[in-house]
Amino acid sequence: MNPAVFLSLPDLRCSLLLLVSWIFTPVTTEITSLDTENIDEILNNADVALVNFYADWCRFSQMLHPIFEEASDVIKEEYPNQNQVVFARVDCDQHSDIAQRYRISKYPTLKLFRNGMMMKREYRGQRSVKALADYIRQQKSDPVQEMQNLEEITTLDRSKRNIIGFFEQKDSADYKVFERVASILHDDCAFLSAFGDVSKPERYSGDNVIYKPPGRSAPDMVYLGSMTNFDLTYNWIQDKCVPLVREITFENGEELTEEGLPFLILFHMKEDTESLEIFQNEVARQLISEKGTINFLHADCDKFRHPLLHIQKTPADCPVIAIDSFRHMYVFGDFNDVLIPGKLKQFVFDLHSGKLHREFHHGPDPTDIAPGEQAQDVASSPPESSFQKLAPSEYRYTLLRDRDEL
């Protein structure tokens, strides 16, 4: 028998202290550093990845580092599987090619990826451990609400865009594609599903997906493409979930501003759906080819009183159409002129050609003056941009570029 070993009281206390420290010290996880060699493999294999694009010299990046690491530790305890959630980072000074690939224009930028696909909306919330952890928990929640009976359709929130899938089985290839699309677009639409006997009355020709537009008067639309083709399904649902004319709010203003495109905005009273419908129709009719050069938006006159005052208007003047180029604001003529063929299109063309800017500073172009009429210099100064104030702030980010003047 081995002789017993007795520790002195100080040694025993020290040993107990070390044991307690070992038990209660949280396990820390290493943030994955991405480079050109590993980025595609790591992101493609991750269900959800939150990537911090940073620069070591940026003070906001320095402040975020310990918060990002602690949030990663919290989430790793809840999702221990290596590929469930990945917290990663890119040193943009060391890997400028990756920064250019993802169009990084400020530090730090937090982008979300699902199975390698970058989500349109980056994280812009509070930079705290709790906020980051809650954000990931939300991203890991089921993006599709399962209906227990079809009567639930009658109680849907019809102010939202609803996508409803009817499937025979939840483990089918059809539903897997639907679920994947929902995980990407759940911020833009509400996704619902029904299975088996519950969905049977709606599956007369097999699994199908329908779109219910906002309001109760617009008819449903049915997806007629292949249910197992992700690209076709995604493109059809995205077209329904992301309208040509989007609403700008204080919540999405930073995101829309950072897209870098001028705004063509309809200011209207919230209950004035008729003016909005006219504007939507004319944008689709006259300006569909300009989709990549300008953002088509509508705004609540009451909520955006300040931009209206900027152009010497009040909610009583609504509906009002204006362009914000991020340098200046330009007002369209009478709202009813939008119905004149080509009038709205010319307004946008005049922005891109610089005519609006020239005329506000130097009066009408000589080509617009009738023969024999004497040109007059009526120089003026257009109001400065109002929505530029919603852009990413220098008190929160290190900004890397400025926009050109229009």
Short mmCIF file of C-alpha atoms in Angstrom, two decimals:
data_model
loop_
_atom_site.label_atom_id
_atom_site.label_comp_id
_atom_site.label_asym_id
_atom_site.label_seq_id
_atom_site.Cartn_x
_atom_site.Cartn_y
_atom_site.Cartn_z
CA MET A 1 0.00 0.00 0.00
CA ASN A 2 1.28 3.43 -0.92
CA PRO A 3 1.73 5.78 1.98
CA ALA A 4 -0.84 8.58 2.28
CA VAL A 5 0.28 12.05 1.27
CA PHE A 6 -0.83 14.91 3.48
CA LEU A 7 -0.70 18.52 2.28
CA SER A 8 -0.01 21.41 4.57
CA LEU A 9 -2.91 23.86 5.05
CA PRO A 10 -1.39 26.56 2.76
CA ASP A 11 -0.70 23.96 0.04
CA LEU A 12 -4.25 22.58 0.37
CA ARG A 13 -5.77 26.05 0.00
CA CYS A 14 -3.63 26.71 -3.07
CA SER A 15 -4.66 23.42 -4.67
CA LEU A 16 -8.35 24.06 -4.00
CA LEU A 17 -8.05 27.55 -5.46
CA LEU A 18 -6.46 26.17 -8.64
CA LEU A 19 -9.17 23.52 -8.94
CA VAL A 20 -12.01 26.03 -8.54
CA SER A 21 -10.37 28.38 -11.04
CA TRP A 22 -10.04 25.54 -13.56
CA ILE A 23 -13.69 24.53 -13.13
CA PHE A 24 -15.18 27.99 -13.41
CA THR A 25 -12.93 29.59 -15.99
CA PRO A 26 -14.99 29.87 -19.21
CA VAL A 27 -13.62 28.20 -22.31
CA THR A 28 -12.48 30.85 -24.76
CA THR A 29 -12.70 30.28 -28.49
CA GLU A 30 -10.27 31.49 -31.08
CA ILE A 31 -11.77 33.83 -33.68
CA THR A 32 -11.15 32.31 -37.11
CA SER A 33 -8.88 34.49 -39.23
CA LEU A 34 -9.86 34.38 -42.89
CA ASP A 35 -7.50 34.73 -45.84
CA THR A 36 -7.60 33.98 -49.55
CA GLU A 37 -6.68 30.33 -48.91
CA ASN A 38 -9.40 29.41 -46.40
CA ILE A 39 -12.25 31.91 -46.74
CA ASP A 40 -14.38 29.98 -49.22
CA GLU A 41 -14.04 26.63 -47.46
CA ILE A 42 -14.84 28.02 -44.02
CA LEU A 43 -17.80 30.14 -45.09
CA ASN A 44 -19.27 27.48 -47.39
CA ASN A 45 -19.26 24.94 -44.56
CA ALA A 46 -20.80 27.25 -41.95
CA ASP A 47 -24.54 27.34 -41.38
CA VAL A 48 -24.16 30.92 -40.13
CA ALA A 49 -20.98 33.00 -40.10
CA LEU A 50 -20.54 36.49 -38.70
CA VAL A 51 -17.42 38.09 -40.19
CA ASN A 52 -15.70 41.18 -38.78
CA PHE A 53 -13.91 43.16 -41.49
CA TYR A 54 -11.47 45.36 -39.59
CA ALA A 55 -8.21 47.30 -39.60
CA ASP A 56 -5.82 47.20 -36.65
CA TRP A 57 -5.28 50.97 -36.73
CA CYS A 58 -9.03 51.73 -36.60
CA ARG A 59 -10.06 52.68 -33.05
CA PHE A 60 -13.61 51.36 -33.55
CA SER A 61 -12.15 48.01 -34.64
CA GLN A 62 -9.94 47.96 -31.56
CA MET A 63 -12.96 48.60 -29.33
CA LEU A 64 -14.96 45.83 -31.00
CA HIS A 65 -12.32 43.06 -30.75
CA PRO A 66 -12.89 42.01 -27.09
CA ILE A 67 -16.67 42.33 -27.46
CA PHE A 68 -16.65 40.18 -30.59
CA GLU A 69 -14.51 37.54 -28.88
CA GLU A 70 -16.72 37.40 -25.78
CA ALA A 71 -19.88 37.14 -27.92
CA SER A 72 -18.23 34.24 -29.75
CA ASP A 73 -17.57 32.50 -26.42
CA VAL A 74 -21.22 32.90 -25.38
CA ILE A 75 -22.56 31.54 -28.66
CA LYS A 76 -20.11 28.63 -28.79
CA GLU A 77 -21.53 27.33 -25.51
CA GLU A 78 -25.02 27.34 -27.05
CA TYR A 79 -23.97 26.03 -30.47
CA PRO A 80 -20.91 23.83 -29.85
CA ASN A 81 -20.92 22.19 -33.27
CA GLN A 82 -18.04 23.70 -35.23
CA ASN A 83 -20.09 24.49 -38.33
CA GLN A 84 -23.29 25.70 -36.67
CA VAL A 85 -22.00 29.23 -36.04
CA VAL A 86 -18.63 30.68 -36.99
CA PHE A 87 -17.23 33.98 -35.73
CA ALA A 88 -14.50 35.06 -38.12
CA ARG A 89 -12.49 38.14 -39.04
CA VAL A 90 -10.63 39.63 -41.98
CA ASP A 91 -7.68 41.99 -41.58
CA CYS A 92 -8.48 44.29 -44.49
CA ASP A 93 -4.99 45.81 -44.59
CA GLN A 94 -3.45 42.36 -44.98
CA HIS A 95 -6.16 41.09 -47.35
CA SER A 96 -7.27 44.06 -49.41
CA ASP A 97 -8.43 41.69 -52.17
CA ILE A 98 -11.04 40.21 -49.82
CA ALA A 99 -12.10 43.69 -48.71
CA GLN A 100 -12.61 44.69 -52.35
CA ARG A 101 -14.47 41.46 -53.07
CA TYR A 102 -17.05 42.29 -50.40
CA ARG A 103 -17.02 46.05 -51.07
CA ILE A 104 -15.91 47.10 -47.62
CA SER A 105 -16.19 50.87 -47.31
CA LYS A 106 -15.88 51.32 -43.54
CA TYR A 107 -14.32 49.72 -40.48
CA PRO A 108 -15.49 47.72 -38.70
CA THR A 109 -18.09 46.07 -40.96
CA LEU A 110 -19.94 43.00 -39.70
CA LYS A 111 -21.37 40.85 -42.49
CA LEU A 112 -23.52 37.75 -42.14
CA PHE A 113 -23.07 34.66 -44.34
CA ARG A 114 -25.27 31.58 -44.72
CA ASN A 115 -23.62 28.53 -46.29
CA GLY A 116 -21.18 30.86 -48.05
CA MET A 117 -23.80 33.30 -49.34
CA MET A 118 -23.40 36.87 -48.07
CA MET A 119 -26.63 38.34 -46.78
CA LYS A 120 -27.71 41.71 -48.13
CA ARG A 121 -28.16 43.22 -44.69
CA GLU A 122 -25.08 43.54 -42.53
CA TYR A 123 -25.18 43.86 -38.75
CA ARG A 124 -25.70 47.49 -37.76
CA GLY A 125 -26.96 47.05 -34.21
CA GLN A 126 -25.46 47.82 -30.84
CA ARG A 127 -21.88 46.67 -30.34
CA SER A 128 -22.32 44.74 -27.13
CA VAL A 129 -21.94 41.08 -26.21
CA LYS A 130 -25.66 40.70 -25.52
CA ALA A 131 -26.74 42.42 -28.75
CA LEU A 132 -24.39 40.32 -30.91
CA ALA A 133 -25.42 37.09 -29.17
CA ASP A 134 -29.12 37.93 -29.51
CA TYR A 135 -28.59 38.70 -33.19
CA ILE A 136 -27.04 35.27 -33.81
CA ARG A 137 -29.79 33.54 -31.83
CA GLN A 138 -32.33 35.30 -34.02
CA GLN A 139 -30.48 34.17 -37.16
CA LYS A 140 -30.50 30.58 -35.88
CA SER A 141 -34.24 30.58 -35.16
CA ASP A 142 -36.59 28.89 -37.62
CA PRO A 143 -37.36 31.39 -40.40
CA VAL A 144 -40.57 29.57 -41.33
CA GLN A 145 -43.70 29.53 -39.17
CA GLU A 146 -45.57 26.24 -39.39
CA MET A 147 -49.36 26.47 -39.62
CA GLN A 148 -51.47 23.90 -37.79
CA ASN A 149 -54.59 24.60 -39.86
CA LEU A 150 -55.37 26.60 -42.99
CA GLU A 151 -57.70 28.94 -41.09
CA GLU A 152 -54.58 30.69 -39.85
CA ILE A 153 -54.26 32.19 -43.33
CA THR A 154 -57.33 34.35 -42.65
CA THR A 155 -55.59 35.95 -39.65
CA LEU A 156 -52.33 36.84 -41.42
CA ASP A 157 -50.91 40.33 -41.03
CA ARG A 158 -51.82 41.64 -44.49
CA SER A 159 -49.63 44.69 -44.10
CA LYS A 160 -46.71 42.29 -44.69
CA ARG A 161 -45.62 40.33 -47.74
CA ASN A 162 -46.46 36.71 -47.04
CA ILE A 163 -44.93 33.66 -48.72
CA ILE A 164 -46.76 30.40 -47.98
CA GLY A 165 -45.50 26.92 -48.89
CA PHE A 166 -47.70 23.83 -48.98
CA PHE A 167 -45.73 20.57 -48.77
CA GLU A 168 -46.46 16.89 -48.36
CA GLN A 169 -43.41 16.24 -46.19
CA LYS A 170 -41.14 18.42 -44.10
CA ASP A 171 -38.03 16.42 -45.00
CA SER A 172 -38.63 16.78 -48.74
CA ALA A 173 -36.18 18.38 -51.17
CA ASP A 174 -38.89 20.92 -52.05
CA TYR A 175 -39.12 22.16 -48.47
CA LYS A 176 -35.34 22.24 -47.99
CA VAL A 177 -35.07 24.73 -50.87
CA PHE A 178 -37.99 26.77 -49.48
CA GLU A 179 -36.43 26.83 -46.02
CA ARG A 180 -33.08 27.95 -47.43
CA VAL A 181 -34.70 30.82 -49.34
CA ALA A 182 -36.62 31.81 -46.21
CA SER A 183 -33.40 31.95 -44.18
CA ILE A 184 -32.07 34.55 -46.62
CA LEU A 185 -35.20 36.67 -47.18
CA HIS A 186 -37.00 36.42 -43.83
CA ASP A 187 -36.28 40.10 -43.11
CA ASP A 188 -38.24 41.08 -46.23
CA CYS A 189 -41.18 38.64 -46.09
CA ALA A 190 -43.08 36.51 -43.62
CA PHE A 191 -42.66 32.81 -44.46
CA LEU A 192 -45.24 30.21 -43.50
CA SER A 193 -45.68 26.51 -44.27
CA ALA A 194 -48.11 23.64 -43.91
CA PHE A 195 -47.54 19.89 -44.24
CA GLY A 196 -49.37 16.60 -44.73
CA ASP A 197 -53.12 16.57 -44.20
CA VAL A 198 -53.14 20.25 -43.24
CA SER A 199 -51.72 21.30 -46.61
CA LYS A 200 -53.54 18.67 -48.70
CA PRO A 201 -56.40 20.96 -49.92
CA GLU A 202 -53.78 23.31 -51.43
CA ARG A 203 -51.67 20.54 -53.02
CA TYR A 204 -54.03 19.53 -55.81
CA SER A 205 -51.12 19.64 -58.28
CA GLY A 206 -48.32 18.80 -55.84
CA ASP A 207 -46.22 20.94 -53.50
CA ASN A 208 -46.61 24.64 -54.25
CA VAL A 209 -45.76 28.13 -53.05
CA ILE A 210 -47.99 31.21 -53.16
CA TYR A 211 -47.37 34.89 -52.54
CA LYS A 212 -49.93 37.05 -50.76
CA PRO A 213 -49.21 40.75 -51.41
CA PRO A 214 -49.94 43.45 -48.81
CA GLY A 215 -53.60 44.44 -48.62
CA ARG A 216 -56.65 42.29 -49.14
CA SER A 217 -57.59 43.36 -52.66
CA ALA A 218 -54.49 42.17 -54.55
CA PRO A 219 -54.76 38.59 -55.89
CA ASP A 220 -52.44 35.78 -54.82
CA MET A 221 -49.59 34.77 -57.12
CA VAL A 222 -48.48 31.16 -57.60
CA TYR A 223 -44.92 29.99 -58.21
CA LEU A 224 -44.84 27.84 -61.36
CA GLY A 225 -41.13 26.99 -61.51
CA SER A 226 -39.20 23.96 -60.28
CA MET A 227 -39.53 23.56 -56.51
CA THR A 228 -36.09 21.95 -56.24
CA ASN A 229 -34.26 24.62 -58.26
CA PHE A 230 -32.84 27.03 -55.69
CA ASP A 231 -31.94 29.82 -58.12
CA LEU A 232 -35.37 29.90 -59.77
CA THR A 233 -37.20 29.73 -56.44
CA TYR A 234 -34.98 32.37 -54.84
CA ASN A 235 -35.28 34.81 -57.77
CA TRP A 236 -39.09 34.48 -57.87
CA ILE A 237 -39.51 34.98 -54.12
CA GLN A 238 -36.96 37.81 -53.99
CA ASP A 239 -38.87 39.63 -56.73
CA LYS A 240 -41.99 39.45 -54.53
CA CYS A 241 -40.28 40.25 -51.22
CA VAL A 242 -38.09 43.16 -52.36
CA PRO A 243 -40.35 45.64 -54.20
CA LEU A 244 -39.12 48.03 -56.89
CA VAL A 245 -40.21 50.97 -54.70
CA ARG A 246 -39.07 50.41 -51.12
CA GLU A 247 -40.06 52.29 -47.99
CA ILE A 248 -37.31 54.23 -46.28
CA THR A 249 -37.41 54.35 -42.48
CA PHE A 250 -35.01 55.50 -39.79
CA GLU A 251 -34.21 51.81 -39.22
CA ASN A 252 -33.07 51.05 -42.78
CA GLY A 253 -31.86 54.53 -43.75
CA GLU A 254 -28.17 53.80 -43.11
CA GLU A 255 -28.33 50.63 -45.18
CA LEU A 256 -30.08 52.33 -48.12
CA THR A 257 -27.75 55.31 -48.00
CA GLU A 258 -24.69 53.08 -48.04
CA GLU A 259 -25.84 51.47 -51.29
CA GLY A 260 -24.45 54.66 -52.84
CA LEU A 261 -27.29 55.35 -55.27
CA PRO A 262 -29.23 58.65 -55.32
CA PHE A 263 -32.78 58.55 -53.97
CA LEU A 264 -35.92 59.22 -55.98
CA ILE A 265 -38.45 59.63 -53.16
CA LEU A 266 -42.19 59.98 -52.95
CA PHE A 267 -43.20 61.71 -49.72
CA HIS A 268 -46.80 60.77 -48.95
CA MET A 269 -49.16 60.51 -46.03
CA LYS A 270 -49.28 56.97 -44.67
CA GLU A 271 -52.97 56.56 -45.52
CA ASP A 272 -52.50 57.95 -49.05
CA THR A 273 -52.09 54.62 -50.84
CA GLU A 274 -53.45 56.03 -54.11
CA SER A 275 -50.47 58.35 -54.67
CA LEU A 276 -48.10 55.52 -53.77
CA GLU A 277 -49.75 53.22 -56.30
CA ILE A 278 -49.51 55.88 -59.02
CA PHE A 279 -45.83 56.43 -58.22
CA GLN A 280 -45.11 52.68 -58.21
CA ASN A 281 -46.83 52.24 -61.58
CA GLU A 282 -44.99 55.14 -63.20
CA VAL A 283 -41.61 54.03 -61.84
CA ALA A 284 -42.24 50.56 -63.30
CA ARG A 285 -43.42 52.05 -66.58
CA GLN A 286 -40.81 54.78 -67.08
CA LEU A 287 -37.77 53.86 -65.00
CA ILE A 288 -37.34 50.10 -64.84
CA SER A 289 -34.15 50.42 -66.92
CA GLU A 290 -32.70 52.81 -64.28
CA LYS A 291 -32.98 50.32 -61.42
CA GLY A 292 -29.21 50.03 -61.04
CA THR A 293 -28.56 53.80 -61.07
CA ILE A 294 -31.06 55.17 -58.54
CA ASN A 295 -33.06 53.92 -55.55
CA PHE A 296 -36.84 54.23 -55.80
CA LEU A 297 -38.27 54.96 -52.35
CA HIS A 298 -41.32 56.23 -50.53
CA ALA A 299 -41.38 57.94 -47.16
CA ASP A 300 -43.98 58.86 -44.55
CA CYS A 301 -44.50 62.63 -44.62
CA ASP A 302 -45.11 62.81 -40.88
CA LYS A 303 -41.98 60.85 -39.97
CA PHE A 304 -39.77 62.71 -42.44
CA ARG A 305 -40.87 66.28 -41.79
CA HIS A 306 -37.28 67.52 -41.62
CA PRO A 307 -36.35 66.57 -45.21
CA LEU A 308 -39.61 68.17 -46.36
CA LEU A 309 -38.77 71.40 -44.55
CA HIS A 310 -35.37 71.22 -46.22
CA ILE A 311 -37.10 71.61 -49.60
CA GLN A 312 -39.57 74.17 -48.20
CA LYS A 313 -42.46 71.73 -48.01
CA THR A 314 -44.71 70.49 -45.22
CA PRO A 315 -46.91 67.38 -44.84
CA ALA A 316 -49.78 69.53 -46.10
CA ASP A 317 -48.00 69.69 -49.48
CA CYS A 318 -47.79 65.92 -49.85
CA PRO A 319 -47.57 64.00 -52.10
CA VAL A 320 -44.18 65.41 -53.12
CA ILE A 321 -41.52 63.82 -55.32
CA ALA A 322 -37.86 64.73 -54.89
CA ILE A 323 -34.35 63.49 -55.64
CA ASP A 324 -31.66 63.40 -52.98
CA SER A 325 -28.24 63.01 -54.64
CA PHE A 326 -26.42 62.99 -51.26
CA ARG A 327 -25.14 66.46 -52.13
CA HIS A 328 -28.35 68.32 -52.91
CA MET A 329 -32.11 67.81 -53.04
CA TYR A 330 -34.15 68.59 -56.17
CA VAL A 331 -37.94 68.84 -56.25
CA PHE A 332 -40.08 67.42 -59.04
CA GLY A 333 -42.86 69.68 -60.33
CA ASP A 334 -46.51 69.11 -59.56
CA PHE A 335 -47.16 65.52 -58.47
CA ASN A 336 -49.82 65.06 -61.15
CA ASP A 337 -47.14 65.70 -63.79
CA VAL A 338 -45.85 62.22 -63.02
CA LEU A 339 -48.62 60.94 -65.29
CA ILE A 340 -47.20 62.82 -68.28
CA PRO A 341 -45.36 60.19 -70.37
CA GLY A 342 -41.60 60.48 -69.93
CA LYS A 343 -41.75 63.33 -67.41
CA LEU A 344 -40.44 61.34 -64.44
CA LYS A 345 -37.85 59.64 -66.62
CA GLN A 346 -36.55 63.03 -67.83
CA PHE A 347 -36.26 64.21 -64.21
CA VAL A 348 -33.93 61.29 -63.46
CA PHE A 349 -31.98 61.76 -66.70
CA ASP A 350 -31.48 65.42 -65.83
CA LEU A 351 -29.89 64.32 -62.56
CA HIS A 352 -27.44 61.97 -64.25
CA SER A 353 -26.54 64.47 -66.97
CA GLY A 354 -25.82 67.17 -64.39
CA LYS A 355 -28.58 69.39 -65.72
CA LEU A 356 -30.40 69.65 -62.38
CA HIS A 357 -27.19 70.73 -60.69
CA ARG A 358 -26.33 73.27 -63.40
CA GLU A 359 -29.81 74.79 -63.49
CA PHE A 360 -30.00 75.22 -59.73
CA HIS A 361 -26.67 77.04 -59.76
CA HIS A 362 -26.84 78.92 -63.07
CA GLY A 363 -30.46 78.97 -64.23
CA PRO A 364 -32.00 77.17 -67.24
CA ASP A 365 -29.72 75.62 -69.84
CA PRO A 366 -29.46 77.72 -73.04
CA THR A 367 -31.13 74.89 -74.96
CA ASP A 368 -34.26 75.32 -72.85
CA ILE A 369 -34.69 79.02 -73.77
CA ALA A 370 -37.12 79.89 -76.55
CA PRO A 371 -35.68 81.51 -79.72
CA GLY A 372 -35.30 85.28 -79.29
CA GLU A 373 -35.64 85.06 -75.52
CA GLN A 374 -32.77 86.63 -73.59
CA ALA A 375 -30.94 84.34 -71.22
CA GLN A 376 -30.95 85.44 -67.58
CA ASP A 377 -28.57 84.40 -64.89
CA VAL A 378 -30.80 83.26 -62.02
CA ALA A 379 -28.18 81.49 -60.00
CA SER A 380 -29.50 79.69 -56.94
CA SER A 381 -28.32 77.15 -54.46
CA PRO A 382 -30.22 73.86 -54.13
CA PRO A 383 -30.90 72.58 -50.62
CA GLU A 384 -28.21 70.33 -49.23
CA SER A 385 -28.85 66.61 -48.91
CA SER A 386 -31.00 65.67 -45.96
CA PHE A 387 -30.76 61.88 -46.17
CA GLN A 388 -26.96 62.01 -46.17
CA LYS A 389 -27.33 62.44 -42.41
CA LEU A 390 -28.58 58.84 -42.24
CA ALA A 391 -25.32 57.53 -43.74
CA PRO A 392 -22.78 55.63 -41.59
CA SER A 393 -21.44 58.03 -38.97
CA GLU A 394 -17.80 58.94 -38.45
CA TYR A 395 -18.55 58.59 -34.73
CA ARG A 396 -19.20 54.87 -35.24
CA TYR A 397 -17.05 53.88 -38.23
CA THR A 398 -13.82 54.75 -39.96
CA LEU A 399 -15.12 55.75 -43.41
CA LEU A 400 -12.99 54.99 -46.45
CA ARG A 401 -14.51 57.03 -49.27
CA ASP A 402 -16.59 60.03 -50.21
CA ARG A 403 -19.24 60.23 -52.91
CA ASP A 404 -18.91 62.33 -56.02
CA GLU A 405 -21.08 65.41 -56.38
CA LEU A 406 -24.23 65.33 -58.48
#
